[in-house]
XYZ file of C-alpha atoms in Angstrom:
430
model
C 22.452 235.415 28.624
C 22.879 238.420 26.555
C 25.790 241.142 27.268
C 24.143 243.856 29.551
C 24.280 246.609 27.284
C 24.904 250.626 27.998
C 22.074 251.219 29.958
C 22.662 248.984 32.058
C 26.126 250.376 32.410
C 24.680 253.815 32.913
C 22.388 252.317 36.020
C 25.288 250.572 37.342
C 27.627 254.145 37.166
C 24.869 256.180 38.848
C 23.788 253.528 41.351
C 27.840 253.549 42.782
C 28.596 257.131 42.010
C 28.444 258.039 45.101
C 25.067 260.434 44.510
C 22.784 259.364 46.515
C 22.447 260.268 49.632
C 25.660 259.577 51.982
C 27.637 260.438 55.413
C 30.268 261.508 53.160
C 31.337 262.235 49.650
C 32.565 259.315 48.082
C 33.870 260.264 45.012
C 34.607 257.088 42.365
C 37.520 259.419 40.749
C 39.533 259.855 43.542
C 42.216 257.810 42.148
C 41.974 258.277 38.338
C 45.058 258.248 36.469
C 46.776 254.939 38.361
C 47.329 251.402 37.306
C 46.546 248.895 38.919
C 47.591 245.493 38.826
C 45.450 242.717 39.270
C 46.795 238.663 39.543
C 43.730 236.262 38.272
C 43.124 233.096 38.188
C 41.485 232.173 35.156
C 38.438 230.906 36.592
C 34.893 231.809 36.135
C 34.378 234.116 38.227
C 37.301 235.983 36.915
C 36.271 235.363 32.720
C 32.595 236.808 34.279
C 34.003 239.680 36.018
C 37.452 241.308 33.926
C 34.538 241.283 30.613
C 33.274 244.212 32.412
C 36.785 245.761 33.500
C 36.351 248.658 30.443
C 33.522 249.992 32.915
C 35.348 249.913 36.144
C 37.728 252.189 34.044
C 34.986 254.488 32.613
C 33.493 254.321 36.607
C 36.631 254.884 37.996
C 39.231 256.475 35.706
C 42.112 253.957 37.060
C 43.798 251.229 34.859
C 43.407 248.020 35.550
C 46.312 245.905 34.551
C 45.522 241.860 34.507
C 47.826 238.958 34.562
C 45.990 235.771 34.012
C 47.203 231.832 34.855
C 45.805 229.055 35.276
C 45.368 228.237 39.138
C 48.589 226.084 40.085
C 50.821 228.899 37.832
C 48.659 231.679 39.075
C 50.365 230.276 42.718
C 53.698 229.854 41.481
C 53.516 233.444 40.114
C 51.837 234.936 43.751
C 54.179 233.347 45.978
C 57.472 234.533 43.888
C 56.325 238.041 44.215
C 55.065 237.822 47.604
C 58.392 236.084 48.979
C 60.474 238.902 47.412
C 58.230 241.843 48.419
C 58.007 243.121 45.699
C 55.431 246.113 44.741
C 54.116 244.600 41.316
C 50.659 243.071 42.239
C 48.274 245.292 44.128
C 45.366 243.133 43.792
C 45.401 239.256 43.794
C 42.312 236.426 44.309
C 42.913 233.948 47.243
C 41.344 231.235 48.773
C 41.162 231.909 52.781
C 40.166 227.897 52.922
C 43.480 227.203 51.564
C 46.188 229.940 52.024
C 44.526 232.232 54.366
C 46.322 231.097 57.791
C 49.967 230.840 55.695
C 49.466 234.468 54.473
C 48.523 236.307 57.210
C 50.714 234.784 59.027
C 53.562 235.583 56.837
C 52.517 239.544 56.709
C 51.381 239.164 53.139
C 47.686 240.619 53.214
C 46.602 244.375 53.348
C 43.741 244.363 56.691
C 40.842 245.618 54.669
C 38.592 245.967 57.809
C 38.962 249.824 57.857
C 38.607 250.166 54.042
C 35.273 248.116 54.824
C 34.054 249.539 57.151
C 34.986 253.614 56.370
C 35.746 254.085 52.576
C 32.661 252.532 50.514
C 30.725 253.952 48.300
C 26.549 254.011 49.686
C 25.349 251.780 47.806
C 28.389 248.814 48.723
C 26.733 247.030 51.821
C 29.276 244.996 52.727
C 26.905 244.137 56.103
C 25.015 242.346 53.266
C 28.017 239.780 52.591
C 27.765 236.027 53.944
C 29.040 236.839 57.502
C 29.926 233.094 57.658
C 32.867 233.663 54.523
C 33.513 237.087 56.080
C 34.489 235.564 59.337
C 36.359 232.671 57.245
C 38.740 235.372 55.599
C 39.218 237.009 58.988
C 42.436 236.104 60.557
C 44.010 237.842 63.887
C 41.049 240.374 63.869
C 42.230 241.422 60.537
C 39.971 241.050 57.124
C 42.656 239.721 54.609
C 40.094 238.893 51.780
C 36.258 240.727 50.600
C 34.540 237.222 49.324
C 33.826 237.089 46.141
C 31.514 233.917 45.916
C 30.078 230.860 47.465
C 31.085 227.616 45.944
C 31.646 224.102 46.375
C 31.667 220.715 44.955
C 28.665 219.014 42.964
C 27.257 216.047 41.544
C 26.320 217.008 37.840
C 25.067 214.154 36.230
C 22.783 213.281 32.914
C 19.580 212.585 33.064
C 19.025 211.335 29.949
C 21.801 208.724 29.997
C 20.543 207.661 33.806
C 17.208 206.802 32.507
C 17.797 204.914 29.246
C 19.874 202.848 32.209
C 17.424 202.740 34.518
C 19.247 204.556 36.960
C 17.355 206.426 39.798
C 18.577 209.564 40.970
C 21.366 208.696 43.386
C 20.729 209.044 47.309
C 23.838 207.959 49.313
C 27.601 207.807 47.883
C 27.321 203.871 47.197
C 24.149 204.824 44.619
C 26.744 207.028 42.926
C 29.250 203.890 42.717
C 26.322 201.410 41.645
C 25.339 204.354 38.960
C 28.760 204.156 37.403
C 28.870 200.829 37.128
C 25.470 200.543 35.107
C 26.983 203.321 32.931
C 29.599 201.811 32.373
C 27.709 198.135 30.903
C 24.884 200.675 29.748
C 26.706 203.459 27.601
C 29.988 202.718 25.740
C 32.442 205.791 25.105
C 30.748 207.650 28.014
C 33.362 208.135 30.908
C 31.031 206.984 34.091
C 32.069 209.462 36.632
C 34.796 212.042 36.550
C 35.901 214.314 39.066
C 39.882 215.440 40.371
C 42.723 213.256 40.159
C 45.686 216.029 39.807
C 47.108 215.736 43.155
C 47.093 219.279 44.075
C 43.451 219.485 43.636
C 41.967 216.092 44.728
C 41.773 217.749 48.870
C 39.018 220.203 47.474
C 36.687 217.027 45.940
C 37.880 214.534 48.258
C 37.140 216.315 51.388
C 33.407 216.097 50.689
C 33.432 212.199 50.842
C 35.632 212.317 54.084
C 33.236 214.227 55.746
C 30.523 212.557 54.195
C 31.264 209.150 55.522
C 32.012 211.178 59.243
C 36.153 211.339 58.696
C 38.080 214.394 59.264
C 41.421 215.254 59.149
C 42.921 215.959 62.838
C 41.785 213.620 65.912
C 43.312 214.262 68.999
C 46.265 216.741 67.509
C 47.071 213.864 65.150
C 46.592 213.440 61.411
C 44.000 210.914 60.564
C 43.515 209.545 56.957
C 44.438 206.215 58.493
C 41.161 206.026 60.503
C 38.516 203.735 59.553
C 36.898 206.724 57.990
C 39.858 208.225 56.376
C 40.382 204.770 54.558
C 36.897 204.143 53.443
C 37.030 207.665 51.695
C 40.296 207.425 50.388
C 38.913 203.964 49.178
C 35.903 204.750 47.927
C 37.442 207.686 45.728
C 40.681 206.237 44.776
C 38.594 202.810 43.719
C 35.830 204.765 42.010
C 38.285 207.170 39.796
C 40.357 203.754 39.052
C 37.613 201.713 37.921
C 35.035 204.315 36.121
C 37.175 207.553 35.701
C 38.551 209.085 32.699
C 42.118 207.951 30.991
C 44.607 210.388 32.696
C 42.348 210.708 35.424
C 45.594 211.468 37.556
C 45.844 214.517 35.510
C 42.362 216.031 35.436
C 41.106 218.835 37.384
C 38.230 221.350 36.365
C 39.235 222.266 33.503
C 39.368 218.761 32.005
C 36.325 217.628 33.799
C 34.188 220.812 32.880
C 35.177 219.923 29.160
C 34.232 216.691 29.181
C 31.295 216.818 30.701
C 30.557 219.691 28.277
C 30.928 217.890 25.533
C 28.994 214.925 26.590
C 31.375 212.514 27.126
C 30.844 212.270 30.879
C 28.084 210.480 32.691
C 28.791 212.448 35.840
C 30.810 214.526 37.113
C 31.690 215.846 40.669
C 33.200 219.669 40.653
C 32.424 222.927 41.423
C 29.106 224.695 41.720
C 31.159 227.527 40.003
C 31.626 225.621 37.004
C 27.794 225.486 35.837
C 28.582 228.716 33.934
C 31.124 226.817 32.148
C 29.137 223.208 31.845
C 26.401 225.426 30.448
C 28.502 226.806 27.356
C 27.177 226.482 24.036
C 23.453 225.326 25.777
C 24.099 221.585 24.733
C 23.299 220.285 28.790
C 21.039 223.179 29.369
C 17.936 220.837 28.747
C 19.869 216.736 30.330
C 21.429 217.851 33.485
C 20.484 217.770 37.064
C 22.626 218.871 39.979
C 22.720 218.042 43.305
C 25.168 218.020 46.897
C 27.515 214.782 46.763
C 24.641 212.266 48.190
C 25.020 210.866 51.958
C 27.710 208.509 53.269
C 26.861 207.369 57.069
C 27.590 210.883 58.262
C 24.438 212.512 56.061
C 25.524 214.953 54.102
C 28.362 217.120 55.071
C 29.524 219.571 51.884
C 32.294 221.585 51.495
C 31.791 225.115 50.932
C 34.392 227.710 50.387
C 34.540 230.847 48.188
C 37.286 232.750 46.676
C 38.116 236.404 48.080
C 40.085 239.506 46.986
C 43.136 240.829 48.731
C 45.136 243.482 48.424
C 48.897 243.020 48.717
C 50.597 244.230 51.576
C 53.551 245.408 49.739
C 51.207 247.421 47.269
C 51.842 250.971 46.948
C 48.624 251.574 46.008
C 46.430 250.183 48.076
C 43.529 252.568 48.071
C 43.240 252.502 44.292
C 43.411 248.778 44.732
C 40.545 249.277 46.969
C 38.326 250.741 44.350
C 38.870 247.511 41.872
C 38.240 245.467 44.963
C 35.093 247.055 46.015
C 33.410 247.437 42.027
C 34.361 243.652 41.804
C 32.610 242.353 45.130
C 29.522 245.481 44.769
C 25.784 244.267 45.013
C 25.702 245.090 41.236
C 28.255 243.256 39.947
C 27.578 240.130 41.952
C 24.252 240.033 40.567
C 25.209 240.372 37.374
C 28.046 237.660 37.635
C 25.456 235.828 39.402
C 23.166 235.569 36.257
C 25.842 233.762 34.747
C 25.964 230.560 37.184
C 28.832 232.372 39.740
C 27.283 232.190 42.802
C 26.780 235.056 44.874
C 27.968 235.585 48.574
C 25.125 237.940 48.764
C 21.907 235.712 50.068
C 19.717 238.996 48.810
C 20.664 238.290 45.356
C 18.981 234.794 45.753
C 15.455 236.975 46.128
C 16.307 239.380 42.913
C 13.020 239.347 40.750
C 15.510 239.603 37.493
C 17.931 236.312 39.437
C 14.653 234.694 39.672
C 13.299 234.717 36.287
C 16.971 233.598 35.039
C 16.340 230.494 37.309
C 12.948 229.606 35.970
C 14.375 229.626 32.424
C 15.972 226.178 32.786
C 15.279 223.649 35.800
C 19.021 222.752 35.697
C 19.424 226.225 37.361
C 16.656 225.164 39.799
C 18.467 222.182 40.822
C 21.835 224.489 41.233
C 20.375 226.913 43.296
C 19.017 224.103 46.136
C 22.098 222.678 45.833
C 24.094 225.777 47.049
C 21.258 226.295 49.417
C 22.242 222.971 51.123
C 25.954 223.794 50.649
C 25.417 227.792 52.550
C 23.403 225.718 55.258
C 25.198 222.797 56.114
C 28.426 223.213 54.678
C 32.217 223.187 55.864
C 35.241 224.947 55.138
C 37.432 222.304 56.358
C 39.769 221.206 52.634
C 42.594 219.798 53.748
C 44.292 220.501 57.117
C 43.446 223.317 59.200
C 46.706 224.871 60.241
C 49.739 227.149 58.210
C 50.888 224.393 56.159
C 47.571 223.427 54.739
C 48.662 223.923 51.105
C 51.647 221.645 51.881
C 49.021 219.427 53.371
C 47.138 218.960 50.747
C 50.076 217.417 48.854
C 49.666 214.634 51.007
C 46.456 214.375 50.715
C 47.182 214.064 46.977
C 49.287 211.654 46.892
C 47.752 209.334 49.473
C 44.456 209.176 46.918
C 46.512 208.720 43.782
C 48.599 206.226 45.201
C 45.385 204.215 45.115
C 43.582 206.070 42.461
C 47.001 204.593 40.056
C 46.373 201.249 41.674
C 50.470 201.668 43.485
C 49.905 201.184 46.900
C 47.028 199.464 48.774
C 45.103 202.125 50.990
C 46.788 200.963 54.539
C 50.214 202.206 53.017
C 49.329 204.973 51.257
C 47.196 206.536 54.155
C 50.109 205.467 56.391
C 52.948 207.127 54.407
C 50.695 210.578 54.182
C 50.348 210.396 58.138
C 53.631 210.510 58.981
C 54.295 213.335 56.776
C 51.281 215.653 57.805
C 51.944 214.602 61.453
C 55.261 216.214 60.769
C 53.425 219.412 59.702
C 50.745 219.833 62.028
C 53.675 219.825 64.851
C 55.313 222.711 63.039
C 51.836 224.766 64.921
């Protein structure tokens, strides 16, 4: 899609100046003159969004200062500032799903509910954000995060390799393993099926097949990877990275598998709905990709849906110029916009947009996307990894239980076992 050019950027100035008609005079300049700093991830949503950052300082008059890592350094970086205290990041991204309970918990979020609620400009309808990831980012009564999109796992797969192998669409999670298989005697150099092996990330792919197949992660205050259903996921994904995954499939998360599937050396691959904008690049699987939710185990179809969220640091000293960046980045306007590029909204009115529409028609690929995250808004769950403080920690575990069979080192009864008695250990720490 083309750059929106400076009309657009005119329309989008006038629309959240503040003019129209409001209960107060919001007034976009209130804060001009400040810095801001701003710790990304360099994900998507975040390439989408900071290549319109010169306008939020035309809109705004504050300067926005951005430190960009990939995701596990990104962490490293966060929690070193956040442990000391320190003042230097106002404005970081965070996943609620993941570190929301451990943060607020620990003090480290801003409560954004009054800045919600009282100091938007009248155009900002935050009413019109998924109440389901508002309530998600909600901890003690207090808003720690404004959600910034809807996303979850998918199956993107090639159309054109599945039917010169006679391969039907898959409908359950043992089509998908049968699918790989033919790919694999169909289509030499094509990987059959790639999706997360690094052992920090596998919780966020793997928890679709546990719930798929009717696991989860607690039973009766205990960890349960070890239950029939824990095993048969940890199994089936530990079996099916082994036997049709990429080389270094320990080592791949979206970054790897986006590129490979880019390129077209991938016959599937399982990872995030936000990555289509990135799949998409260069137009090359515009035209031999479909997408759909991680097909049914015996529990139907359970996905996982999360989205990442903006919070402002408690230890900020500028938190209501912080609050500016935080509400241009999560505005009706720019979530459209960002939206148009295959980052999903967590507005369901941008879904109805005449100008989100026609983008869809353009390509069915987009069609197919668009169900998909209608399945994964309807009948998804938050639940990646375990639900309690330690769930980053937990996810560890998690890790290493699926690599331990994904690298063919332990047999799943042991490595299920040994992740147990570890996350048993956290879930007592409450």
């Amino acid at each position: 899609m083309p750059r929106l050019l400076s009309v657009r950027t005119a329309a989008i100035s006038v629309l959240l100046s503040g003019v129209a008609t409001s209960a107060f005079a919001f007034d976009w300049k209130a804060h001009e003159g400040k810095t801001v700093s701003f710790l990304s991830n360099n994900n998507p949503w975040s390439q989408a969004v900071l290549s319109y950052k010169d306008e939020f300082t035309e809109l705004t008059g504050i300067t926005l200062k951005v430190d960009t890592y990939q995701e596990q350094q990104m962490r490293q970086r966060l929690m070193t500032v956040l442990n000391s205290a320190s003042d230097e990041v106002d404005v970081f991204m965070t996943l609620a799903s993941r570190e929301g309970q451990q943060f607020a918990a620990a003090g480290w979020y801003a409560d954004l509910s009054d800045y919600a609620k009282s100091a938007v400009a009248p155009e900002y309808d935050f009413a019109g954000i998924s109440p389901a990831l508002v309530k998600a980012a909600t901890f003690g009564g207090k808003l720690t995060s404004v959600p910034l999109n809807l996303e979850g796992p998918l199956l993107y797969y090639r159309t054109d390799i599945f039917e010169k192998c006679g391969i039907a669409k898959p409908a359950s999670l043992d089509d998908v393993r049968a699918a790989a298989e033919k790919v694999k005697a169909c289509e030499s150099g094509v990987t059959p099926f790639a999706s997360r092996g690094l052992k920090p990330a596998i919780a966020y792919t793997f928890s679709n097949v546990l719930h798929n197949v009717g696991g989860t992660y607690i039973v009766d205050g205990k960890s349960a990877l070890c239950s029939p259903e824990g095993k048969k996921a940890i199994s089936f994904y530990g079996d099916l990275m082994r036997e049709y995954g990429p080389p270094g499939a320990a080592n791949y998360s979206f970054y790897q598998i986006s590129a490979l599937y880019r390129s077209g050396r991938a016959a599937m691959a399982f990872e995030s709905s936000n990555e289509l904008r990135t799949i998409m690049e260069g137009g090359e699987r515009l035209a031999d990709t479909d997408v759909i939710p991680l097909p049914a185990g015996e529990a139907g179809t359970v996905p996982t849906a999360i989205g990442w969220g903006l919070a402002i640091s408690n230890h900020s000293a500028k938190k209501d110029a912080a609050w500016y960046f935080v509400q241009w980045a999560s505005s009706p306007e720019i979530q459209k916009r960002l939206a148009l590029q295959g980052v999903a909204a967590p507005r369901p009115s941008v879904a109805s947009d005449a100008e989100y529409k026609a983008w869809i028609a353009e390509a069915p690929v987009r069609a197919s996307w668009q169900a998909a995250l209608n399945v994964l808004a309807s009948e998804g769950s938050s639940e990646v990894g375990y639900p309690i403080v330690a769930n980053p920690e937990s996810r560890d575990y998690i890790g290493q239980a699926v690599q331990d069979v994904l690298l063919g080192q332990k047999p799943v009864e042991e490595a299920c076992a040994a992740a147990d008695a570890a996350l048993d250990g956290l879930i007592a720490r409450k």
